[in-house]
XYZ file of C-alpha atoms in Angstrom:
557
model
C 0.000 0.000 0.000
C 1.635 3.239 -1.036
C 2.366 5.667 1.609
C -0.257 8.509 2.459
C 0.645 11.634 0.175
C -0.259 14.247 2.854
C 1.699 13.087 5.618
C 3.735 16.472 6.725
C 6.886 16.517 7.554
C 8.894 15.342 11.025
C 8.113 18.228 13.083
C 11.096 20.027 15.067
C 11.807 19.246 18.904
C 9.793 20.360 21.357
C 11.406 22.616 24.131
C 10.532 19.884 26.825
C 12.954 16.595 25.575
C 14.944 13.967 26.891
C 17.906 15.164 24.360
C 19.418 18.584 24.145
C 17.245 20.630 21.619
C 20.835 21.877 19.851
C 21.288 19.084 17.179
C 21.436 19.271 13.325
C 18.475 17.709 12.106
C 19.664 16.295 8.683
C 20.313 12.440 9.040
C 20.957 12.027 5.025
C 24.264 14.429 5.278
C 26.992 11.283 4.833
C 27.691 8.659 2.739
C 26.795 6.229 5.847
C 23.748 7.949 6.535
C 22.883 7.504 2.835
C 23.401 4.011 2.760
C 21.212 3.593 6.327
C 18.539 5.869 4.411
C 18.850 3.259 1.298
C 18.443 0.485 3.029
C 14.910 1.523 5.214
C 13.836 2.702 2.011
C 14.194 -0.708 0.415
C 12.722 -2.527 3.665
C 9.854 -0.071 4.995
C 8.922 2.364 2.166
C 6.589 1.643 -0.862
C 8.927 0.948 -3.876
C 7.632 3.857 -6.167
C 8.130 6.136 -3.124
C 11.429 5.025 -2.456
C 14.064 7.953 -4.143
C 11.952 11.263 -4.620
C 10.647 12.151 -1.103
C 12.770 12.724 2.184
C 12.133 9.766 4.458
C 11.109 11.746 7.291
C 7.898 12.792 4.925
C 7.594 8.548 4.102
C 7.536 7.227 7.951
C 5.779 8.242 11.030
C 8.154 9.921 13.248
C 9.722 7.753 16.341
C 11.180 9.849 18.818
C 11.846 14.352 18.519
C 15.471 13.499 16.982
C 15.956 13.057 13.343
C 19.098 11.212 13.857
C 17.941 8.894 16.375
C 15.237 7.919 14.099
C 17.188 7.187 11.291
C 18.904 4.361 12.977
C 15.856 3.189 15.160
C 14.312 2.556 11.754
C 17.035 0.380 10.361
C 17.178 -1.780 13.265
C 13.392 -1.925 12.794
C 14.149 -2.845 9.106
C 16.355 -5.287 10.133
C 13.378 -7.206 12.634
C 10.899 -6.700 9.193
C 13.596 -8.389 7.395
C 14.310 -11.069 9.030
C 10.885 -11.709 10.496
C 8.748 -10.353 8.063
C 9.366 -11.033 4.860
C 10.347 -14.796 5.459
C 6.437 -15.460 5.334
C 4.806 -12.316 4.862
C 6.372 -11.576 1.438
C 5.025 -15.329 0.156
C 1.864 -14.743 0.873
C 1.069 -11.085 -0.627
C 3.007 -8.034 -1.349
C 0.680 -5.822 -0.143
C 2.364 -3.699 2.611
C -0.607 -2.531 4.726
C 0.382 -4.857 7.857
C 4.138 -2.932 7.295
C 2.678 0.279 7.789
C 0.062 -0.330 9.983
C 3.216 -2.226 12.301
C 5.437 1.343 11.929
C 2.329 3.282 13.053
C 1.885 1.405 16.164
C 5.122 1.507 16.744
C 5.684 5.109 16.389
C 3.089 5.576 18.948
C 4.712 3.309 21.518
C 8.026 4.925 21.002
C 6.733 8.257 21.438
C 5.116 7.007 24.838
C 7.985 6.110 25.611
C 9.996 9.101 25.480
C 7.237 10.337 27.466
C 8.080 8.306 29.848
C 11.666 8.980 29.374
C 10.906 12.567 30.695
C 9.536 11.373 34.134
C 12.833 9.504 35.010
C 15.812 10.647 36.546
C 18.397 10.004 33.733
C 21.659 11.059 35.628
C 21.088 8.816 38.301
C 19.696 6.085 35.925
C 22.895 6.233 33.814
C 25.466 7.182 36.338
C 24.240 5.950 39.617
C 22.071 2.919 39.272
C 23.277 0.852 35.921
C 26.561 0.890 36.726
C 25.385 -0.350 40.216
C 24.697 -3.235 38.468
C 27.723 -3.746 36.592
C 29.655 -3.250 39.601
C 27.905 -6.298 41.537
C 28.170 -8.095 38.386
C 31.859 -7.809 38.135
C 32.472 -8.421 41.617
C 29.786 -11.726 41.705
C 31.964 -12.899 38.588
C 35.281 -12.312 40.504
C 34.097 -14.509 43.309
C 32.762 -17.193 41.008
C 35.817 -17.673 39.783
C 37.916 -17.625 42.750
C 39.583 -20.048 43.696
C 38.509 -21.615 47.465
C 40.344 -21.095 50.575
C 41.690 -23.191 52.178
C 41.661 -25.885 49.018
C 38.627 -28.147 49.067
C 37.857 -31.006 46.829
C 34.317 -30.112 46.309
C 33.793 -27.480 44.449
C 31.102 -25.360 42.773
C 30.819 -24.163 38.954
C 31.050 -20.718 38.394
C 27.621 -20.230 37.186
C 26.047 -21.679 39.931
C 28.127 -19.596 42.805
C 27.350 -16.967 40.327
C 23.673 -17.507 40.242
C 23.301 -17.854 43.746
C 24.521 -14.972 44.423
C 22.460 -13.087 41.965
C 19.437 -15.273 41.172
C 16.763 -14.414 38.263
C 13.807 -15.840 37.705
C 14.061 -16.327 33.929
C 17.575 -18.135 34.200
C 17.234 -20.404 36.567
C 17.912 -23.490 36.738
C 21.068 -23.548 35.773
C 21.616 -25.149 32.701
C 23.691 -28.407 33.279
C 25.200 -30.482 30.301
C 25.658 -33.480 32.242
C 21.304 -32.879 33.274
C 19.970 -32.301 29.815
C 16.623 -31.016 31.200
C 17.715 -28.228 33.151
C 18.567 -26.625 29.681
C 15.195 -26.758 28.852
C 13.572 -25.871 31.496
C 15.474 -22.833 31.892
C 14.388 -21.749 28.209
C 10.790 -22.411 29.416
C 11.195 -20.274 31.509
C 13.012 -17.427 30.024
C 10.557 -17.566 27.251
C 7.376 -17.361 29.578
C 9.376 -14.284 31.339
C 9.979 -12.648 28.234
C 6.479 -12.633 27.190
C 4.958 -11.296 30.308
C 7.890 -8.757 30.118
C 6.516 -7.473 26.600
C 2.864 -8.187 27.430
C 3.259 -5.488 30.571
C 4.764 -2.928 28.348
C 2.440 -3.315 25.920
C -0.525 -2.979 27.872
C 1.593 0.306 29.187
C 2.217 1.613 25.916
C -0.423 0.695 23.001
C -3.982 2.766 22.396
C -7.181 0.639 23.851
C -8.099 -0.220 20.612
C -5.126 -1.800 19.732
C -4.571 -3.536 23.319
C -8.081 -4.992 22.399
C -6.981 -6.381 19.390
C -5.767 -9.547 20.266
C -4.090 -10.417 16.885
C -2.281 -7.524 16.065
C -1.171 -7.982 20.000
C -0.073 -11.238 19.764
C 1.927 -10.714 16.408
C 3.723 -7.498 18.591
C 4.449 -9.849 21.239
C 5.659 -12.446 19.107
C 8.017 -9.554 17.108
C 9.638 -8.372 20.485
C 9.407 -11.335 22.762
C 10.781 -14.120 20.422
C 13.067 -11.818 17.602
C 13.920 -8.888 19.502
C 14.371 -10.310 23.008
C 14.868 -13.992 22.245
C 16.816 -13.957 19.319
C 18.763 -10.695 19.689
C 18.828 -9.621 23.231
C 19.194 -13.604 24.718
C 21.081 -15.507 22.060
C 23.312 -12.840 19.874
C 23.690 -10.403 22.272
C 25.234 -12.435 24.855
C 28.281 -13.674 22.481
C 31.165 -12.292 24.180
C 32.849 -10.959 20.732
C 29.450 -8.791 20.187
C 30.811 -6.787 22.897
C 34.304 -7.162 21.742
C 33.574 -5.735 18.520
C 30.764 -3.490 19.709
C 33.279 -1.779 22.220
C 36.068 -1.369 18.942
C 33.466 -0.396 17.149
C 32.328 3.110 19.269
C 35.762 3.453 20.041
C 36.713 3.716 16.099
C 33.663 5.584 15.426
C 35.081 7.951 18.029
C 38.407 7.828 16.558
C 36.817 9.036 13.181
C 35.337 12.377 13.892
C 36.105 15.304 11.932
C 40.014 16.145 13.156
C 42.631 18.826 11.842
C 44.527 17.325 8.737
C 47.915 18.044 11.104
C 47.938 18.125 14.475
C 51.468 19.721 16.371
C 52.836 16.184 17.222
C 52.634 15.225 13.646
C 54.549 19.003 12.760
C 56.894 18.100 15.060
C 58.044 14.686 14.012
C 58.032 16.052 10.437
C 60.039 18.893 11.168
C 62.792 16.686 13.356
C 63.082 13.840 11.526
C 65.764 14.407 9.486
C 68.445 14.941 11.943
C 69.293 12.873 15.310
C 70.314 16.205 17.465
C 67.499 18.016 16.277
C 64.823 15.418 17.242
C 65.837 14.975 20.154
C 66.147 19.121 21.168
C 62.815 19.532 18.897
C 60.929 16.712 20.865
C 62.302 18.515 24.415
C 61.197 21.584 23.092
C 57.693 20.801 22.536
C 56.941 18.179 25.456
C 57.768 21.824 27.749
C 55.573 23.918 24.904
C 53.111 21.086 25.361
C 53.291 21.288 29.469
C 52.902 24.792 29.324
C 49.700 24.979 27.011
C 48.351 22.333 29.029
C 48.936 24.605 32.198
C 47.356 26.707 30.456
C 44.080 25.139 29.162
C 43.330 23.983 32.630
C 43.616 27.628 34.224
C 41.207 28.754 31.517
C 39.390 25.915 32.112
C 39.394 26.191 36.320
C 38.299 30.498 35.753
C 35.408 29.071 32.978
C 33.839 26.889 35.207
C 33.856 29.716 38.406
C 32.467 32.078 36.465
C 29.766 29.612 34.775
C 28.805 27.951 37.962
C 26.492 30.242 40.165
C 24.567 30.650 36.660
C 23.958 26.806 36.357
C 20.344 25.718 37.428
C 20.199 23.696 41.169
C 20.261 19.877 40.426
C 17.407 19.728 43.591
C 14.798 21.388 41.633
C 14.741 19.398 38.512
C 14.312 16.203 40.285
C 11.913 13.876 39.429
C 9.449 16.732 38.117
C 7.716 13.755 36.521
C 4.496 14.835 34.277
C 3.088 11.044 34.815
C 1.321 12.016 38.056
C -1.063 8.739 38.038
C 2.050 6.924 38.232
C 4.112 8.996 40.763
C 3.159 7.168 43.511
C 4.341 4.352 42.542
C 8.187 5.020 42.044
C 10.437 3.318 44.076
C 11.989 4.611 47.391
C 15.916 5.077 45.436
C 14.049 7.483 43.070
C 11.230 9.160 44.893
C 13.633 10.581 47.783
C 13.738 13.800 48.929
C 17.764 15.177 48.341
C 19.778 13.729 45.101
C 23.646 12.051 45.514
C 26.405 14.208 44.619
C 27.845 13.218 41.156
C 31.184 11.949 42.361
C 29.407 9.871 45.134
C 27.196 7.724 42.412
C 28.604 4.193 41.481
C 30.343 5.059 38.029
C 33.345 5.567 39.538
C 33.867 2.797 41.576
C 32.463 0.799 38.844
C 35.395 2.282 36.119
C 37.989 1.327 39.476
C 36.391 -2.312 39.384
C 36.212 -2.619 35.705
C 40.190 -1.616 35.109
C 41.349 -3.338 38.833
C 43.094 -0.225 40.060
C 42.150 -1.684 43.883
C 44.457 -5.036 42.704
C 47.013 -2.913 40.779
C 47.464 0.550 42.576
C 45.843 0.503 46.020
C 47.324 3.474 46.971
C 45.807 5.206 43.653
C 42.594 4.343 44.694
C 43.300 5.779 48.443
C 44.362 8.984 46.965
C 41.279 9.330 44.438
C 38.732 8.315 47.474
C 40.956 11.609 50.284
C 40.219 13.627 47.184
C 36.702 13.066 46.810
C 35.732 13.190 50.768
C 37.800 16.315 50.768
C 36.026 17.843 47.714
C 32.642 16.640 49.184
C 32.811 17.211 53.112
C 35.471 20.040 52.893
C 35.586 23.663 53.030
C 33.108 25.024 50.397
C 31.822 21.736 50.006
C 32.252 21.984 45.983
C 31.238 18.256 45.115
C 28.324 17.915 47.659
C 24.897 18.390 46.239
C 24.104 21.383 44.441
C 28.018 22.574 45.167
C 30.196 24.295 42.310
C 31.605 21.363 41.300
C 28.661 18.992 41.219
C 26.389 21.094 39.202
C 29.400 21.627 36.140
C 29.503 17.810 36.232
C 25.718 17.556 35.936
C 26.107 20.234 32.922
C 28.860 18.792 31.210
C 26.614 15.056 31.554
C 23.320 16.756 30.141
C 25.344 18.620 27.151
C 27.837 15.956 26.015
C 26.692 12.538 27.299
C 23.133 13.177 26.387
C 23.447 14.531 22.791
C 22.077 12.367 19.962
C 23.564 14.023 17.410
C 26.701 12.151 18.403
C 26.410 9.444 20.968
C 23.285 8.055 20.507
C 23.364 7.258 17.325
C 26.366 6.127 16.916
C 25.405 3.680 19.572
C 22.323 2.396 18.007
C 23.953 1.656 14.629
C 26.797 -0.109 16.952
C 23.865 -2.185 18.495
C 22.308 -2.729 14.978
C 25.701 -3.975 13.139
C 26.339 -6.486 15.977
C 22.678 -7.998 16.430
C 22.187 -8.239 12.924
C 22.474 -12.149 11.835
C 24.005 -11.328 8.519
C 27.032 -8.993 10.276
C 30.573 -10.275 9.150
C 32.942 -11.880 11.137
C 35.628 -9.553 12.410
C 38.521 -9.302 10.506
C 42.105 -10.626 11.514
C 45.116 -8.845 12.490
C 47.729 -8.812 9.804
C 50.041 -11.323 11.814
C 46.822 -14.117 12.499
C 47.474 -17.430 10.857
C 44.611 -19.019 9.022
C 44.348 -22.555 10.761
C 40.372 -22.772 10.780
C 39.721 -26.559 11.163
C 36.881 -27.134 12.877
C 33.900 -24.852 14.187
C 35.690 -25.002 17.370
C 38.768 -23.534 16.437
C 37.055 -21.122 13.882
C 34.772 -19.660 17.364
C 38.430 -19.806 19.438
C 40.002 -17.563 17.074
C 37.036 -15.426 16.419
C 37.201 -14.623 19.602
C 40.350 -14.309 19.866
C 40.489 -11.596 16.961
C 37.553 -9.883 18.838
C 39.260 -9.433 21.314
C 42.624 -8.008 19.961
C 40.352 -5.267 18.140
C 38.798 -4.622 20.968
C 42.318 -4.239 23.212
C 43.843 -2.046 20.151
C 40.988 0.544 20.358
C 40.944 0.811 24.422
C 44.961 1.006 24.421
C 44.376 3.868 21.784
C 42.635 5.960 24.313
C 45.524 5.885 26.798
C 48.159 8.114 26.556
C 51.463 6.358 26.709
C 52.157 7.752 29.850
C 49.463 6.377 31.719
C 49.947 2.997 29.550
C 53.818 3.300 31.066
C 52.675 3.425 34.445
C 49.656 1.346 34.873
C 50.440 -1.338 32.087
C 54.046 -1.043 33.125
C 56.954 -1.135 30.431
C 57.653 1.474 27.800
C 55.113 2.266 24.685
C 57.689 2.068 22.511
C 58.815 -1.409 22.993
C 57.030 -4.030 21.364
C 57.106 -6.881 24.548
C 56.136 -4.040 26.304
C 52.730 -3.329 23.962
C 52.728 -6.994 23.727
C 52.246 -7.776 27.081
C 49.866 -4.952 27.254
C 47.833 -5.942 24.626
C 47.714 -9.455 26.477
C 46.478 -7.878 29.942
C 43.702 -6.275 28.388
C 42.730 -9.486 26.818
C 42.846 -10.905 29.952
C 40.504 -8.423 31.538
C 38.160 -8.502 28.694
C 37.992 -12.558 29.932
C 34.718 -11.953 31.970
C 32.892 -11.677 28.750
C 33.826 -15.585 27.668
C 30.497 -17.161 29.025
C 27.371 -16.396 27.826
C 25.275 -17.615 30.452
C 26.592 -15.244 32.680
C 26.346 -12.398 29.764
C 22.653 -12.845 30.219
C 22.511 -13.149 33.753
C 24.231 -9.046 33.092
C 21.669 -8.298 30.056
C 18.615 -9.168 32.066
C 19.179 -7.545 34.959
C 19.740 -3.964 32.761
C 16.725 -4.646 31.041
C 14.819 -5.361 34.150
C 16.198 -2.168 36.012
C 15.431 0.026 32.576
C 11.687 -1.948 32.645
C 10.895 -0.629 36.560
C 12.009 2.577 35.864
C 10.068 3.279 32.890
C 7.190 1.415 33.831
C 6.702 1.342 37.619
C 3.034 0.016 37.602
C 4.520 -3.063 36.814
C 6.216 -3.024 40.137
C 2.506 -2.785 41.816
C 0.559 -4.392 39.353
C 0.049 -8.052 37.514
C 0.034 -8.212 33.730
C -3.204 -9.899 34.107
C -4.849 -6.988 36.595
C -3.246 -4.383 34.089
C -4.678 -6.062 30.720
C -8.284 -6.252 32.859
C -7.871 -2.625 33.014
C -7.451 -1.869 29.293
C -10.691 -4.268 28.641
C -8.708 -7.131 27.621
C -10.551 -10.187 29.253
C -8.100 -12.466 31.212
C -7.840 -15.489 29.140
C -8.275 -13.833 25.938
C -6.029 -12.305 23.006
C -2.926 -14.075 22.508
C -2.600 -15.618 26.546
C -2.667 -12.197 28.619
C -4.082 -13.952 31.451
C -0.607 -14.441 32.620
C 1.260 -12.539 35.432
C 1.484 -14.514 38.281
C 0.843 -12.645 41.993
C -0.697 -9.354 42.876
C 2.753 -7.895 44.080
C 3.770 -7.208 40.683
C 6.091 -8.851 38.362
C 8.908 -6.635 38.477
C 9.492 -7.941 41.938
C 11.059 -11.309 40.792
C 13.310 -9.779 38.522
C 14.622 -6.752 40.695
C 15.532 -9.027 43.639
């Protein structure tokens, strides 16, 4: 079915959004781009529509940033694709259920940035998730630790794992030597996933569509089983996803827009030809370089005095949620009264765990921790809530970390390229043998290759003197990068079993799930659908839900 000729175009951001309202709003301005643009065309667009028409005038818009939507509707494309047109395509070519699909879901992504609004996003992203994470790493540390004092009987790593951080969609755990635990743990996954979707549907779609038990059921079948099951439980959990996902932002970082010559590259042009030279030419500018660095952070320190007592109070944007039938229901972390200082919330001590600074420099950490007690409890109190410091860290957060034109984005096309089932393998170095002989040894050194991507891009974000210090040796010696290289391979180890990987997935996606959607924290799927007029045993099995304390209560514990 052709799309609607007087559809208007994508209208511009609202002053009230999630994102920062400063953002370029033309998604087809890059070869890349063009090529996204291309390929939803091909996938979601009527075929004699495809070329002439921008395709913010072809779709319905998803959320109040062009760019965002671009890549929301390619992954979208790629779930048509692959779920779609394998039986759709057979069976007619007419492309009302396509459209009809992208207007439904248009209107439950625009609920959801709604919803967006009402939650606290700096303590979300820089508090709470990496909360998570943290207790993840350090559950995965003592799973793998070896007992003391030596014991013959020993647990497996997922199990101590598990125990410590139980879910109810992975357990039991599976067991190769007890073939039914395997699928018993897939039951229940599967029935978790479903009243997972079923909630947010009933949370998200119109009545009329909530009452429409087929459409319904083919939703829950397209994000349950494709986007959840497929994606999110089986692809997403391969450890050299996140290998390559990680090498991936940090090369699309790496490729910005830059000066064609920066004063490093000046300087070993201009002393290479001479021995003396070079080495007077490189003293010369490591003290030029000192200086202008002394420099930049005086500007810097006067800047942010003279920009702080203008900066809004962090206390009075809290939580000013416009979702007021739903208010009451937040939990106590987010409905209190007073918000934690920035340097107090759990990303930093998660970054500490991540990179072992307590196992490598204990007296590092000791310093950083004076520092930030003395910057919090102090004279002036700068860091504390609402001080100096805290509210240019909450600025510098809102302006840079939550700008689409940049990081989103680049993220979702990240997520896109390693979910989708027809991605490439990654490439190997130039020094990798080609000894493929079985599908073991091709996964071994597919991993293996993931993983040396993924160490090359982190190493490239530390200078070399921090790389001298903390990764010990000198950058310019090749055991030295070699043995560098191998202790970030070694660290990136915690991503080898996928079982675990879940265990990590589902517990962000649960966490995201109560904060967005806190009635499901008070309320059954069932009790919810009986509020939309959905009848309990009706439409595609939304009778499910379990007990009156919610379902969100299982999965948070």
């Amino acid at each position: 079915m052709p799309a609607p000729a007087s559809r208007k175009p994508k209208p511009k951001p609202q002053p009230v959004s999630v994102f920062p309202p400063a953002h370029a709003a033309a998604p087809d301005g890059d070869s890349e781009d063009q090529a996204t643009a291309a390929f939803v065309r091909r996938i979601l667009c009527a075929p004699h529509a495809a070329r002439p028409r921008p395709i913010q005038e072809l779709l319905p818009p998803l959320t109040s940033s062009n760019e965002v939507d671009l890549q929301l509707y390619a992954l979208i494309a790629v779930l048509m694709r692959d779920y779609l047109s394998s039986w759709y395509a057979r069976i007619t070519s007419d492309r009302r259920l396509v459209h009809e699909l992208l207007q439904i879901i248009a209107h439950c992504t625009r609920a959801l940035e709604q919803r967006l609004r009402a939650v606290d996003l700096e303590a979300l992203v820089l508090d709470e998730l990496p909360a998570r994470v943290d207790g993840h790493l350090a559950a995965l540390r003592t799973a793998h630790a070896p007992p003391y004092p030596p014991t013959p009987w020993t647990a497996a790593p997922r199990h101590v794992y598990h125990t410590l951080y139980p879910h109810p969609a992975l357990s039991p755990v599976p067991d190769l030597a007890v073939p039914e635990t395997g699928r018993l743990q897939g039951a229940n996954e599967a029935a978790y996933r479903r009243l997972l979707v079923q909630g947010m549907l009933a949370l998200l779609l119109p009545t009329e569509d909530v009452q429409n038990g087929c459409l319904r059921t083919l939703l829950e079948e397209l994000l349950a089983e494709m986007m959840l099951g497929r994606r999110l439980s089986q692809t997403a959990c391969d450890g050299w996803r996140w290998c390559d996902a990680v090498a991936g932002l940090v090369e699309g970082w790496h490729a910005r827009p830059r000066p064609r010559q920066t004063i490093a590259d000046h300087r070993r042009a201009v002393a290479a030809p001479h021995a003396f030279s070079a080495r007077l030419s490189a003293r010369f500018w490591q003290v030029a370089q000192c200086v202008f660095l002394v420099l930049l952070v005086l500007r810097a320190v006067v800047v942010a005095l003279v920009r702080a007592p203008a900066l809004p109070s962090r206390s009075l944007s809290a939580l000013s949620s416009p979702l007021t039938p739903i208010s009451s229901a937040i939990p106590p972390p987010l409905a209190g009264a007073g918000k934690r200082p920035i340097l107090k919330m759990s990303i930093w001590s998660m970054a500490a765990n991540v990179i072992d600074l307590n196992g490598r420099m204990p007296w590092l950490e000791g310093v950083l921790q004076l520092m930030r007690h003395g910057l919090i409890n102090g004279p002036g109190r700068l860091a504390d809530t609402d001080g100096m410091l805290d509210r240019l860290l909450s600025s510098h957060f809102k302006t840079h970390v939550l700008n689409p034109s940049v990081h989103l984005p680049l993220v979702l096309k990240q997520i896109r390229l390693s979910l989708s089932s027809n991605s490439p393998p990654p490439p190997p170095p130039p020094s990798a043998p080609d000894n493929k002989t079985s599908t073991a040894d091709a996964d071994a050194d597919a991993d293996a290759r993931s993983k040396h991507r993924c160490a090359t891009a982190l190493l490239s974000l530390l200078p070399p003197v921090i790389q001298n210090s903390y990764l010990g040796g000198r950058s310019h010696d090749a055991a030295a990068a070699a043995a560098a290289h191998t202790t970030i391979q070694q660290a990136l180890s915690f991503l080898d079993d996928d079982y675990l990987n879940r265990h990590l997935l589902f517990a962000l996606l649960d966490h995201c799930v109560a904060r967005l959607f806190p009635e499901l924290g008070a309320q059954s799927v069932r009790e919810l659908l009986a509020d939309r007029g959905v009848a309990a045993g009706g439409g595609g099995g939304g009778g499910g839900g379990g007990k009156s304390g919610g379902m969100m209560a299982g999965g948070e514990g």
